[in-house]
């Protein structure tokens, strides 16, 4: 067998646009207008800006193949990588803005028509049509920065990872990603895209969903099979592995408000409920936005609302044999709280419950950086969290690095895996070889 890193990322400069410089300029202007540096807001904004551009600089320096080779050198051996794609289409702009972009492109094309064609009034008709569409979807609100940082990221990631798969066919098994709100953009919908790219003899092995980017795990395209095959139904039938984000740390969309189709996590009841039961017409107006200068509060609000394990319980109840990796096992910050005896809001017990109840639910231990700067922190995770697990649950715990996000937490990859090997001992083979092999290929 061979070491398998079940969770990493090979994002490159190809997914970014010149708009990134506008974002940097915007964040700098906010700092100048913000409160004194002694307050937490500007400090956190500065930290976020540093993280964003450190992330970008690493992407600019390396190709996916070079990233793979960098990891191989850190591991000191040949290995299998599972790079996860992300569809960032609606991170900084709303679906409304996508429609307006398409309208402009269409009108520009039509302006090149002959004078005789223009006399037919087609331009005016299309303009009226686009305006009516815009009016109907006015419930979307674009981010305050108004910047599409990740323009064409979907297409570029497909190119990057398909090329890498050809370069390292037996060492790289990428996961495809697509936002269900883009269903109408494709002739066969997003399920058609999934069938096109995922499967044996195709470039992608599984599916990556990151719902805090703006959609519910029970979005109708993913979940509803009443009028045809759903994404989950197809993946369950063909045992296509799915990795999701299962932590209150991470990334999210930046929109101030958005329509959510499907269920959300409702804090007062602790349950997953239809979005329109909590928000008028299902339009979520977020408390924390980009100008609040609290990135952690902004992302956590969206991560909790759109990604809580209780929403995934509803998915698994309908699709009980879905092969689902709930990545991060709740996240390192929650793990640290749990180790201190504080289980409030801790995801891991809920993930464990789902693993006990549903036979194909996995988790991975990715991005477990040394949050509290403690000696032997990994040993504590092993002894107090991993070791007490039942054996059949241990069979579905996987190793992952979350490379190259580890860079943001001052954690070299060679140190990271050394900590795992030291803490887990003989069990490391189980989580880094046997379990991910079963998740990916069985």
Tab-separated table of C-alpha atoms in Angstrom:
chain	number	residue	atom	x	y	z
A	1	UNK	CA	0.000	0.000	0.000
A	2	UNK	CA	0.956	3.640	-0.274
A	3	UNK	CA	0.437	6.787	1.768
A	4	UNK	CA	-2.735	8.614	0.689
A	5	UNK	CA	-3.342	12.276	1.493
A	6	UNK	CA	-7.137	12.343	1.327
A	7	UNK	CA	-7.445	16.129	1.525
A	8	UNK	CA	-5.235	18.679	-0.246
A	9	UNK	CA	-5.546	21.581	-2.692
A	10	UNK	CA	-3.541	22.577	-5.772
A	11	UNK	CA	-5.040	26.010	-6.492
A	12	UNK	CA	-2.950	28.043	-8.942
A	13	UNK	CA	-2.750	31.593	-10.237
A	14	UNK	CA	-5.049	30.568	-13.088
A	15	UNK	CA	-8.099	30.797	-10.811
A	16	UNK	CA	-7.385	34.412	-9.821
A	17	UNK	CA	-7.973	37.594	-11.777
A	18	UNK	CA	-6.601	41.109	-11.784
A	19	UNK	CA	-9.549	41.910	-9.556
A	20	UNK	CA	-7.427	40.610	-6.676
A	21	UNK	CA	-5.545	43.905	-6.728
A	22	UNK	CA	-8.865	45.727	-6.375
A	23	UNK	CA	-9.647	43.575	-3.357
A	24	UNK	CA	-6.294	44.454	-1.776
A	25	UNK	CA	-6.920	48.148	-2.449
A	26	UNK	CA	-10.384	47.903	-0.926
A	27	UNK	CA	-9.125	46.189	2.227
A	28	UNK	CA	-6.340	48.774	2.576
A	29	UNK	CA	-8.849	51.626	2.371
A	30	UNK	CA	-10.973	49.972	5.032
A	31	UNK	CA	-7.975	49.830	7.335
A	32	UNK	CA	-7.375	53.559	6.916
A	33	UNK	CA	-10.981	54.338	7.772
A	34	UNK	CA	-11.236	51.863	10.625
A	35	UNK	CA	-10.802	52.299	14.336
A	36	UNK	CA	-7.376	52.489	16.018
A	37	UNK	CA	-5.148	49.430	15.679
A	38	UNK	CA	-5.715	48.539	19.316
A	39	UNK	CA	-9.221	47.283	18.480
A	40	UNK	CA	-9.707	43.753	17.214
A	41	UNK	CA	-11.421	44.674	13.943
A	42	UNK	CA	-8.479	46.203	12.032
A	43	UNK	CA	-6.076	43.604	13.419
A	44	UNK	CA	-8.260	40.803	12.207
A	45	UNK	CA	-8.672	42.521	8.848
A	46	UNK	CA	-4.890	42.801	8.536
A	47	UNK	CA	-4.514	39.135	9.445
A	48	UNK	CA	-7.071	38.139	6.834
A	49	UNK	CA	-5.407	40.245	4.178
A	50	UNK	CA	-2.035	38.700	4.950
A	51	UNK	CA	-3.564	35.228	4.696
A	52	UNK	CA	-5.246	35.951	1.379
A	53	UNK	CA	-2.060	37.182	-0.245
A	54	UNK	CA	0.177	34.521	1.240
A	55	UNK	CA	-2.261	32.011	-0.237
A	56	UNK	CA	-2.139	33.793	-3.601
A	57	UNK	CA	1.649	34.106	-3.648
A	58	UNK	CA	2.088	30.372	-3.156
A	59	UNK	CA	-0.327	29.703	-5.998
A	60	UNK	CA	1.522	32.070	-8.305
A	61	UNK	CA	4.863	30.391	-7.658
A	62	UNK	CA	3.970	26.756	-8.412
A	63	UNK	CA	2.136	24.583	-10.921
A	64	UNK	CA	-0.010	21.661	-9.670
A	65	UNK	CA	2.739	19.227	-10.642
A	66	UNK	CA	5.295	21.258	-8.702
A	67	UNK	CA	2.937	21.285	-5.712
A	68	UNK	CA	2.669	17.504	-5.883
A	69	UNK	CA	6.459	17.179	-6.015
A	70	UNK	CA	6.811	19.580	-3.067
A	71	UNK	CA	4.496	17.356	-1.037
A	72	UNK	CA	6.367	14.232	-2.133
A	73	UNK	CA	9.617	15.742	-0.917
A	74	UNK	CA	8.060	16.654	2.445
A	75	UNK	CA	6.640	13.151	2.860
A	76	UNK	CA	9.960	11.565	1.926
A	77	UNK	CA	8.218	8.947	-0.195
A	78	UNK	CA	5.924	8.394	-3.136
A	79	UNK	CA	2.273	9.007	-2.274
A	80	UNK	CA	-1.245	9.431	-3.630
A	81	UNK	CA	-2.775	12.922	-3.567
A	82	UNK	CA	-6.484	13.737	-3.547
A	83	UNK	CA	-6.634	17.418	-4.610
A	84	UNK	CA	-10.052	18.930	-4.028
A	85	UNK	CA	-11.450	21.432	-6.511
A	86	UNK	CA	-13.766	24.231	-5.330
A	87	UNK	CA	-16.359	26.121	-7.374
A	88	UNK	CA	-15.884	29.743	-6.276
A	89	UNK	CA	-18.342	31.171	-8.819
A	90	UNK	CA	-20.583	32.973	-6.319
A	91	UNK	CA	-18.071	33.778	-3.558
A	92	UNK	CA	-17.806	37.509	-4.194
A	93	UNK	CA	-20.579	38.051	-6.714
A	94	UNK	CA	-24.194	36.941	-6.694
A	95	UNK	CA	-25.974	34.889	-9.377
A	96	UNK	CA	-27.664	38.174	-10.347
A	97	UNK	CA	-24.305	39.548	-11.437
A	98	UNK	CA	-23.617	36.455	-13.523
A	99	UNK	CA	-26.876	37.083	-15.407
A	100	UNK	CA	-25.926	40.712	-15.989
A	101	UNK	CA	-22.517	39.659	-17.323
A	102	UNK	CA	-24.196	37.242	-19.726
A	103	UNK	CA	-26.630	39.961	-20.775
A	104	UNK	CA	-23.761	42.343	-21.595
A	105	UNK	CA	-21.964	39.655	-23.580
A	106	UNK	CA	-25.109	38.830	-25.533
A	107	UNK	CA	-25.857	42.462	-26.285
A	108	UNK	CA	-22.288	43.083	-27.437
A	109	UNK	CA	-22.612	40.163	-29.847
A	110	UNK	CA	-25.923	41.424	-31.130
A	111	UNK	CA	-24.525	44.877	-31.793
A	112	UNK	CA	-22.383	43.331	-34.504
A	113	UNK	CA	-25.481	42.252	-36.421
A	114	UNK	CA	-26.371	43.852	-39.704
A	115	UNK	CA	-28.458	47.025	-39.831
A	116	UNK	CA	-31.373	45.047	-41.262
A	117	UNK	CA	-31.303	42.634	-38.313
A	118	UNK	CA	-31.109	45.465	-35.807
A	119	UNK	CA	-34.211	46.987	-37.357
A	120	UNK	CA	-36.152	43.989	-36.167
A	121	UNK	CA	-35.774	45.272	-32.634
A	122	UNK	CA	-34.053	42.189	-31.295
A	123	UNK	CA	-31.631	44.192	-29.189
A	124	UNK	CA	-34.448	46.084	-27.504
A	125	UNK	CA	-36.339	42.857	-26.972
A	126	UNK	CA	-33.338	41.128	-25.401
A	127	UNK	CA	-32.666	44.190	-23.255
A	128	UNK	CA	-36.232	44.115	-21.949
A	129	UNK	CA	-35.964	40.368	-21.335
A	130	UNK	CA	-32.702	40.708	-19.423
A	131	UNK	CA	-34.206	43.541	-17.375
A	132	UNK	CA	-37.210	41.389	-16.470
A	133	UNK	CA	-34.883	38.570	-15.392
A	134	UNK	CA	-32.887	41.055	-13.314
A	135	UNK	CA	-36.058	42.285	-11.613
A	136	UNK	CA	-37.159	38.748	-10.781
A	137	UNK	CA	-33.897	37.892	-9.059
A	138	UNK	CA	-33.437	41.140	-7.208
A	139	UNK	CA	-33.411	39.182	-3.951
A	140	UNK	CA	-29.695	38.579	-4.492
A	141	UNK	CA	-27.284	41.193	-3.231
A	142	UNK	CA	-23.713	41.448	-4.414
A	143	UNK	CA	-20.842	41.729	-1.993
A	144	UNK	CA	-19.918	45.262	-0.990
A	145	UNK	CA	-16.565	44.935	-2.773
A	146	UNK	CA	-18.208	44.105	-6.104
A	147	UNK	CA	-15.222	42.079	-7.280
A	148	UNK	CA	-15.182	38.699	-9.019
A	149	UNK	CA	-11.836	37.506	-7.682
A	150	UNK	CA	-12.326	33.960	-8.964
A	151	UNK	CA	-13.607	34.601	-12.485
A	152	UNK	CA	-13.300	31.483	-14.684
A	153	UNK	CA	-11.909	29.531	-11.702
A	154	UNK	CA	-14.198	26.588	-12.494
A	155	UNK	CA	-12.858	26.106	-16.009
A	156	UNK	CA	-9.246	26.740	-15.001
A	157	UNK	CA	-9.309	24.200	-12.171
A	158	UNK	CA	-10.711	21.568	-14.515
A	159	UNK	CA	-7.844	22.258	-16.931
A	160	UNK	CA	-5.192	22.235	-14.182
A	161	UNK	CA	-6.354	19.021	-12.523
A	162	UNK	CA	-7.078	17.189	-15.780
A	163	UNK	CA	-3.542	17.980	-16.935
A	164	UNK	CA	-2.103	16.832	-13.617
A	165	UNK	CA	-4.091	13.590	-13.787
A	166	UNK	CA	-2.496	12.875	-17.176
A	167	UNK	CA	0.954	13.679	-15.767
A	168	UNK	CA	0.527	11.492	-12.665
A	169	UNK	CA	-2.326	9.075	-13.514
A	170	UNK	CA	-1.608	6.608	-10.681
A	171	UNK	CA	-0.683	9.170	-8.062
A	172	UNK	CA	-3.374	11.857	-8.329
A	173	UNK	CA	-7.135	11.319	-7.867
A	174	UNK	CA	-8.838	14.747	-7.994
A	175	UNK	CA	-12.324	15.608	-6.728
A	176	UNK	CA	-14.621	17.677	-8.928
A	177	UNK	CA	-16.701	20.576	-7.555
A	178	UNK	CA	-19.710	22.494	-8.857
A	179	UNK	CA	-22.270	24.898	-7.373
A	180	UNK	CA	-25.874	23.626	-7.764
A	181	UNK	CA	-27.103	27.186	-8.377
A	182	UNK	CA	-25.345	27.012	-11.758
A	183	UNK	CA	-27.596	24.205	-12.994
A	184	UNK	CA	-29.158	26.287	-15.788
A	185	UNK	CA	-25.732	27.230	-17.175
A	186	UNK	CA	-25.178	23.744	-18.585
A	187	UNK	CA	-27.180	21.911	-21.268
A	188	UNK	CA	-27.443	18.781	-19.103
A	189	UNK	CA	-27.381	20.619	-15.760
A	190	UNK	CA	-24.747	20.024	-13.130
A	191	UNK	CA	-25.537	16.317	-13.037
A	192	UNK	CA	-24.487	16.233	-16.675
A	193	UNK	CA	-21.192	17.876	-15.705
A	194	UNK	CA	-20.695	15.345	-12.904
A	195	UNK	CA	-21.310	12.441	-15.302
A	196	UNK	CA	-18.939	14.037	-17.794
A	197	UNK	CA	-16.002	14.445	-15.430
A	198	UNK	CA	-16.329	11.873	-12.602
A	199	UNK	CA	-15.873	8.122	-12.923
A	200	UNK	CA	-13.507	5.416	-14.030
A	201	UNK	CA	-11.354	6.457	-16.986
A	202	UNK	CA	-12.339	10.078	-16.321
A	203	UNK	CA	-10.160	12.799	-14.773
A	204	UNK	CA	-12.008	13.029	-11.442
A	205	UNK	CA	-12.651	10.362	-8.805
A	206	UNK	CA	-15.142	12.065	-6.496
A	207	UNK	CA	-17.153	15.188	-5.717
A	208	UNK	CA	-16.309	18.081	-3.385
A	209	UNK	CA	-19.147	20.193	-1.945
A	210	UNK	CA	-18.466	23.358	0.048
A	211	UNK	CA	-21.935	24.555	0.980
A	212	UNK	CA	-20.863	27.639	2.952
A	213	UNK	CA	-20.061	29.173	-0.437
A	214	UNK	CA	-23.772	29.935	-0.537
A	215	UNK	CA	-26.057	26.919	-0.898
A	216	UNK	CA	-27.771	24.337	1.283
A	217	UNK	CA	-26.818	20.639	1.433
A	218	UNK	CA	-30.492	20.029	0.583
A	219	UNK	CA	-30.554	22.326	-2.437
A	220	UNK	CA	-33.179	20.772	-4.763
A	221	UNK	CA	-30.673	19.959	-7.510
A	222	UNK	CA	-28.581	17.976	-5.051
A	223	UNK	CA	-31.356	16.460	-2.946
A	224	UNK	CA	-34.750	16.351	-4.661
A	225	UNK	CA	-35.384	13.300	-6.834
A	226	UNK	CA	-39.128	13.796	-7.254
A	227	UNK	CA	-38.843	14.809	-10.909
A	228	UNK	CA	-35.699	12.968	-11.909
A	229	UNK	CA	-32.354	11.726	-10.696
A	230	UNK	CA	-30.709	13.885	-8.033
A	231	UNK	CA	-26.976	14.394	-7.565
A	232	UNK	CA	-26.997	12.442	-4.309
A	233	UNK	CA	-29.070	9.677	-5.851
A	234	UNK	CA	-26.589	9.289	-8.694
A	235	UNK	CA	-23.576	9.365	-6.366
A	236	UNK	CA	-25.157	6.839	-3.991
A	237	UNK	CA	-26.037	4.482	-6.839
A	238	UNK	CA	-22.524	4.587	-8.298
A	239	UNK	CA	-20.718	4.903	-4.937
A	240	UNK	CA	-19.020	8.135	-5.971
A	241	UNK	CA	-17.224	9.501	-2.886
A	242	UNK	CA	-18.165	12.996	-1.708
A	243	UNK	CA	-16.049	15.196	0.569
A	244	UNK	CA	-17.694	18.061	2.439
A	245	UNK	CA	-16.409	20.691	4.850
A	246	UNK	CA	-17.359	19.823	8.456
A	247	UNK	CA	-15.846	22.547	10.612
A	248	UNK	CA	-16.650	26.031	11.883
A	249	UNK	CA	-13.275	27.146	10.574
A	250	UNK	CA	-12.844	27.728	6.886
A	251	UNK	CA	-14.134	29.859	4.046
A	252	UNK	CA	-17.514	31.152	2.928
A	253	UNK	CA	-19.226	33.432	0.449
A	254	UNK	CA	-19.033	37.166	1.171
A	255	UNK	CA	-22.502	38.292	0.098
A	256	UNK	CA	-24.562	40.421	2.479
A	257	UNK	CA	-27.752	38.519	1.697
A	258	UNK	CA	-28.777	35.640	-0.526
A	259	UNK	CA	-31.581	33.281	-1.396
A	260	UNK	CA	-31.094	29.823	0.122
A	261	UNK	CA	-33.110	26.978	-1.401
A	262	UNK	CA	-33.361	24.025	0.961
A	263	UNK	CA	-32.626	23.660	4.650
A	264	UNK	CA	-30.572	25.732	7.047
A	265	UNK	CA	-29.469	25.166	10.629
A	266	UNK	CA	-31.770	27.041	12.996
A	267	UNK	CA	-29.912	27.802	16.216
A	268	UNK	CA	-32.887	28.316	18.588
A	269	UNK	CA	-34.200	24.815	17.916
A	270	UNK	CA	-30.899	23.147	17.044
A	271	UNK	CA	-32.582	21.616	14.002
A	272	UNK	CA	-32.413	21.771	10.237
A	273	UNK	CA	-35.455	23.596	8.872
A	274	UNK	CA	-36.509	24.958	5.441
A	275	UNK	CA	-34.928	28.379	4.945
A	276	UNK	CA	-38.276	30.073	4.283
A	277	UNK	CA	-39.466	29.027	7.757
A	278	UNK	CA	-36.836	31.285	9.318
A	279	UNK	CA	-36.409	33.985	6.646
A	280	UNK	CA	-39.016	35.645	4.458
A	281	UNK	CA	-38.999	33.947	1.054
A	282	UNK	CA	-35.822	32.124	2.103
A	283	UNK	CA	-33.730	35.288	1.703
A	284	UNK	CA	-31.019	35.306	4.375
A	285	UNK	CA	-29.879	38.748	5.496
A	286	UNK	CA	-26.581	38.089	7.263
A	287	UNK	CA	-25.622	39.877	10.456
A	288	UNK	CA	-21.914	39.882	9.620
A	289	UNK	CA	-20.698	41.246	6.318
A	290	UNK	CA	-17.420	42.280	4.740
A	291	UNK	CA	-17.454	45.731	6.343
A	292	UNK	CA	-17.854	44.283	9.849
A	293	UNK	CA	-14.110	43.535	9.764
A	294	UNK	CA	-14.505	40.241	11.593
A	295	UNK	CA	-13.646	37.536	9.105
A	296	UNK	CA	-14.077	34.707	11.609
A	297	UNK	CA	-17.571	35.872	12.604
A	298	UNK	CA	-18.527	36.372	8.945
A	299	UNK	CA	-17.448	32.862	7.929
A	300	UNK	CA	-18.728	31.128	11.060
A	301	UNK	CA	-22.209	32.575	10.587
A	302	UNK	CA	-22.381	31.115	7.076
A	303	UNK	CA	-20.630	27.849	7.998
A	304	UNK	CA	-23.074	27.228	10.838
A	305	UNK	CA	-26.147	28.184	8.848
A	306	UNK	CA	-25.335	26.191	5.716
A	307	UNK	CA	-23.121	23.332	6.837
A	308	UNK	CA	-24.204	22.010	10.236
A	309	UNK	CA	-24.112	18.187	10.683
A	310	UNK	CA	-27.857	18.232	11.396
A	311	UNK	CA	-28.514	19.305	7.802
A	312	UNK	CA	-26.323	16.477	6.571
A	313	UNK	CA	-28.299	14.092	8.779
A	314	UNK	CA	-31.336	14.936	6.656
A	315	UNK	CA	-29.344	14.164	3.502
A	316	UNK	CA	-28.132	10.842	4.897
A	317	UNK	CA	-31.595	9.847	6.097
A	318	UNK	CA	-32.798	10.083	2.490
A	319	UNK	CA	-29.597	8.605	1.013
A	320	UNK	CA	-28.314	6.254	3.752
A	321	UNK	CA	-25.616	4.584	1.631
A	322	UNK	CA	-24.063	7.839	0.396
A	323	UNK	CA	-20.265	7.681	0.678
A	324	UNK	CA	-19.569	10.937	2.523
A	325	UNK	CA	-16.358	12.281	4.070
A	326	UNK	CA	-17.108	14.910	6.740
A	327	UNK	CA	-13.710	16.572	6.532
A	328	UNK	CA	-11.750	18.061	9.450
A	329	UNK	CA	-13.684	16.114	12.139
A	330	UNK	CA	-15.075	19.432	13.415
A	331	UNK	CA	-11.833	21.401	13.178
A	332	UNK	CA	-8.871	21.986	15.473
A	333	UNK	CA	-10.361	24.910	17.425
A	334	UNK	CA	-13.408	22.883	18.419
A	335	UNK	CA	-11.162	19.934	19.226
A	336	UNK	CA	-9.176	22.093	21.630
A	337	UNK	CA	-12.391	23.143	23.375
A	338	UNK	CA	-13.522	19.530	23.537
A	339	UNK	CA	-10.222	18.451	25.105
A	340	UNK	CA	-10.849	20.998	27.857
A	341	UNK	CA	-14.256	19.491	28.577
A	342	UNK	CA	-16.310	22.065	26.680
A	343	UNK	CA	-18.606	20.265	24.228
A	344	UNK	CA	-20.815	23.255	23.395
A	345	UNK	CA	-21.346	23.350	19.648
A	346	UNK	CA	-18.717	20.682	19.108
A	347	UNK	CA	-19.216	18.887	15.771
A	348	UNK	CA	-17.169	15.740	16.434
A	349	UNK	CA	-19.742	13.937	18.653
A	350	UNK	CA	-22.405	14.613	16.024
A	351	UNK	CA	-20.088	13.373	13.271
A	352	UNK	CA	-19.363	10.244	15.320
A	353	UNK	CA	-23.097	9.676	15.758
A	354	UNK	CA	-23.563	9.894	11.988
A	355	UNK	CA	-20.662	7.475	11.456
A	356	UNK	CA	-22.307	5.018	13.855
A	357	UNK	CA	-25.674	5.309	12.139
A	358	UNK	CA	-24.629	5.379	8.467
A	359	UNK	CA	-22.106	2.823	7.179
A	360	UNK	CA	-20.435	4.966	4.516
A	361	UNK	CA	-19.782	8.158	6.515
A	362	UNK	CA	-16.071	8.961	6.919
A	363	UNK	CA	-14.082	11.815	8.400
A	364	UNK	CA	-10.551	13.114	7.836
A	365	UNK	CA	-8.043	14.712	10.187
A	366	UNK	CA	-6.912	17.507	7.894
A	367	UNK	CA	-5.617	20.943	8.906
A	368	UNK	CA	-5.049	19.950	12.545
A	369	UNK	CA	-2.371	22.585	13.094
A	370	UNK	CA	-1.029	23.361	16.567
A	371	UNK	CA	-3.662	25.955	17.445
A	372	UNK	CA	-2.659	26.417	21.096
A	373	UNK	CA	1.107	25.993	20.530
A	374	UNK	CA	1.240	23.056	22.946
A	375	UNK	CA	3.800	20.281	23.115
A	376	UNK	CA	2.427	16.854	22.186
A	377	UNK	CA	-0.919	18.278	21.064
A	378	UNK	CA	-1.290	15.540	18.456
A	379	UNK	CA	-0.719	12.879	21.091
A	380	UNK	CA	-3.566	14.387	23.092
A	381	UNK	CA	-5.863	14.242	20.053
A	382	UNK	CA	-4.912	10.610	19.518
A	383	UNK	CA	-5.384	9.543	23.150
A	384	UNK	CA	-8.553	11.475	23.991
A	385	UNK	CA	-10.405	11.656	20.691
A	386	UNK	CA	-9.213	8.919	18.333
A	387	UNK	CA	-8.311	6.070	20.706
A	388	UNK	CA	-11.727	5.855	22.441
A	389	UNK	CA	-13.542	5.415	19.109
A	390	UNK	CA	-15.089	2.007	18.349
A	391	UNK	CA	-13.058	-0.057	15.894
A	392	UNK	CA	-15.646	0.176	13.108
A	393	UNK	CA	-15.497	3.981	13.386
A	394	UNK	CA	-11.681	3.999	13.307
A	395	UNK	CA	-12.006	2.173	9.984
A	396	UNK	CA	-13.459	5.368	8.514
A	397	UNK	CA	-11.031	7.974	9.868
A	398	UNK	CA	-8.549	9.224	7.257
A	399	UNK	CA	-5.348	11.230	7.170
A	400	UNK	CA	-5.335	14.507	5.237
A	401	UNK	CA	-3.101	17.562	5.267
A	402	UNK	CA	-5.188	20.357	3.700
A	403	UNK	CA	-2.007	21.404	1.910
A	404	UNK	CA	-1.354	24.153	1.105
A	405	UNK	CA	-3.680	25.832	3.582
A	406	UNK	CA	-1.236	24.719	6.276
A	407	UNK	CA	1.019	27.548	5.101
A	408	UNK	CA	-1.449	30.011	6.601
A	409	UNK	CA	-0.939	28.444	10.031
A	410	UNK	CA	2.862	28.340	9.968
A	411	UNK	CA	2.851	24.544	9.733
A	412	UNK	CA	5.422	22.907	7.397
A	413	UNK	CA	4.097	19.727	5.826
A	414	UNK	CA	7.084	17.610	6.914
A	415	UNK	CA	6.510	18.627	10.545
A	416	UNK	CA	2.803	17.952	10.184
A	417	UNK	CA	3.146	14.355	9.029
A	418	UNK	CA	5.946	13.706	11.515
A	419	UNK	CA	3.556	14.699	14.304
A	420	UNK	CA	0.943	12.270	12.989
A	421	UNK	CA	3.390	9.401	12.638
A	422	UNK	CA	4.741	9.948	16.123
A	423	UNK	CA	1.317	10.260	17.778
A	424	UNK	CA	-0.533	7.516	15.901
A	425	UNK	CA	2.248	4.972	15.675
A	426	UNK	CA	1.019	1.725	14.017
A	427	UNK	CA	-2.460	3.258	13.607
A	428	UNK	CA	-1.072	5.765	11.106
A	429	UNK	CA	-1.020	3.084	8.405
A	430	UNK	CA	-4.692	2.490	9.058
A	431	UNK	CA	-5.725	6.138	8.619
A	432	UNK	CA	-3.293	6.999	5.812
A	433	UNK	CA	-3.435	3.851	3.673
A	434	UNK	CA	-6.196	1.361	4.423
A	435	UNK	CA	-9.113	3.707	5.174
A	436	UNK	CA	-8.641	6.227	2.332
A	437	UNK	CA	-8.100	3.356	-0.125
A	438	UNK	CA	-11.502	1.990	0.883
A	439	UNK	CA	-13.130	5.432	0.619
A	440	UNK	CA	-11.698	6.136	-2.825
A	441	UNK	CA	-11.763	2.805	-4.593
A	442	UNK	CA	-14.045	0.225	-2.918
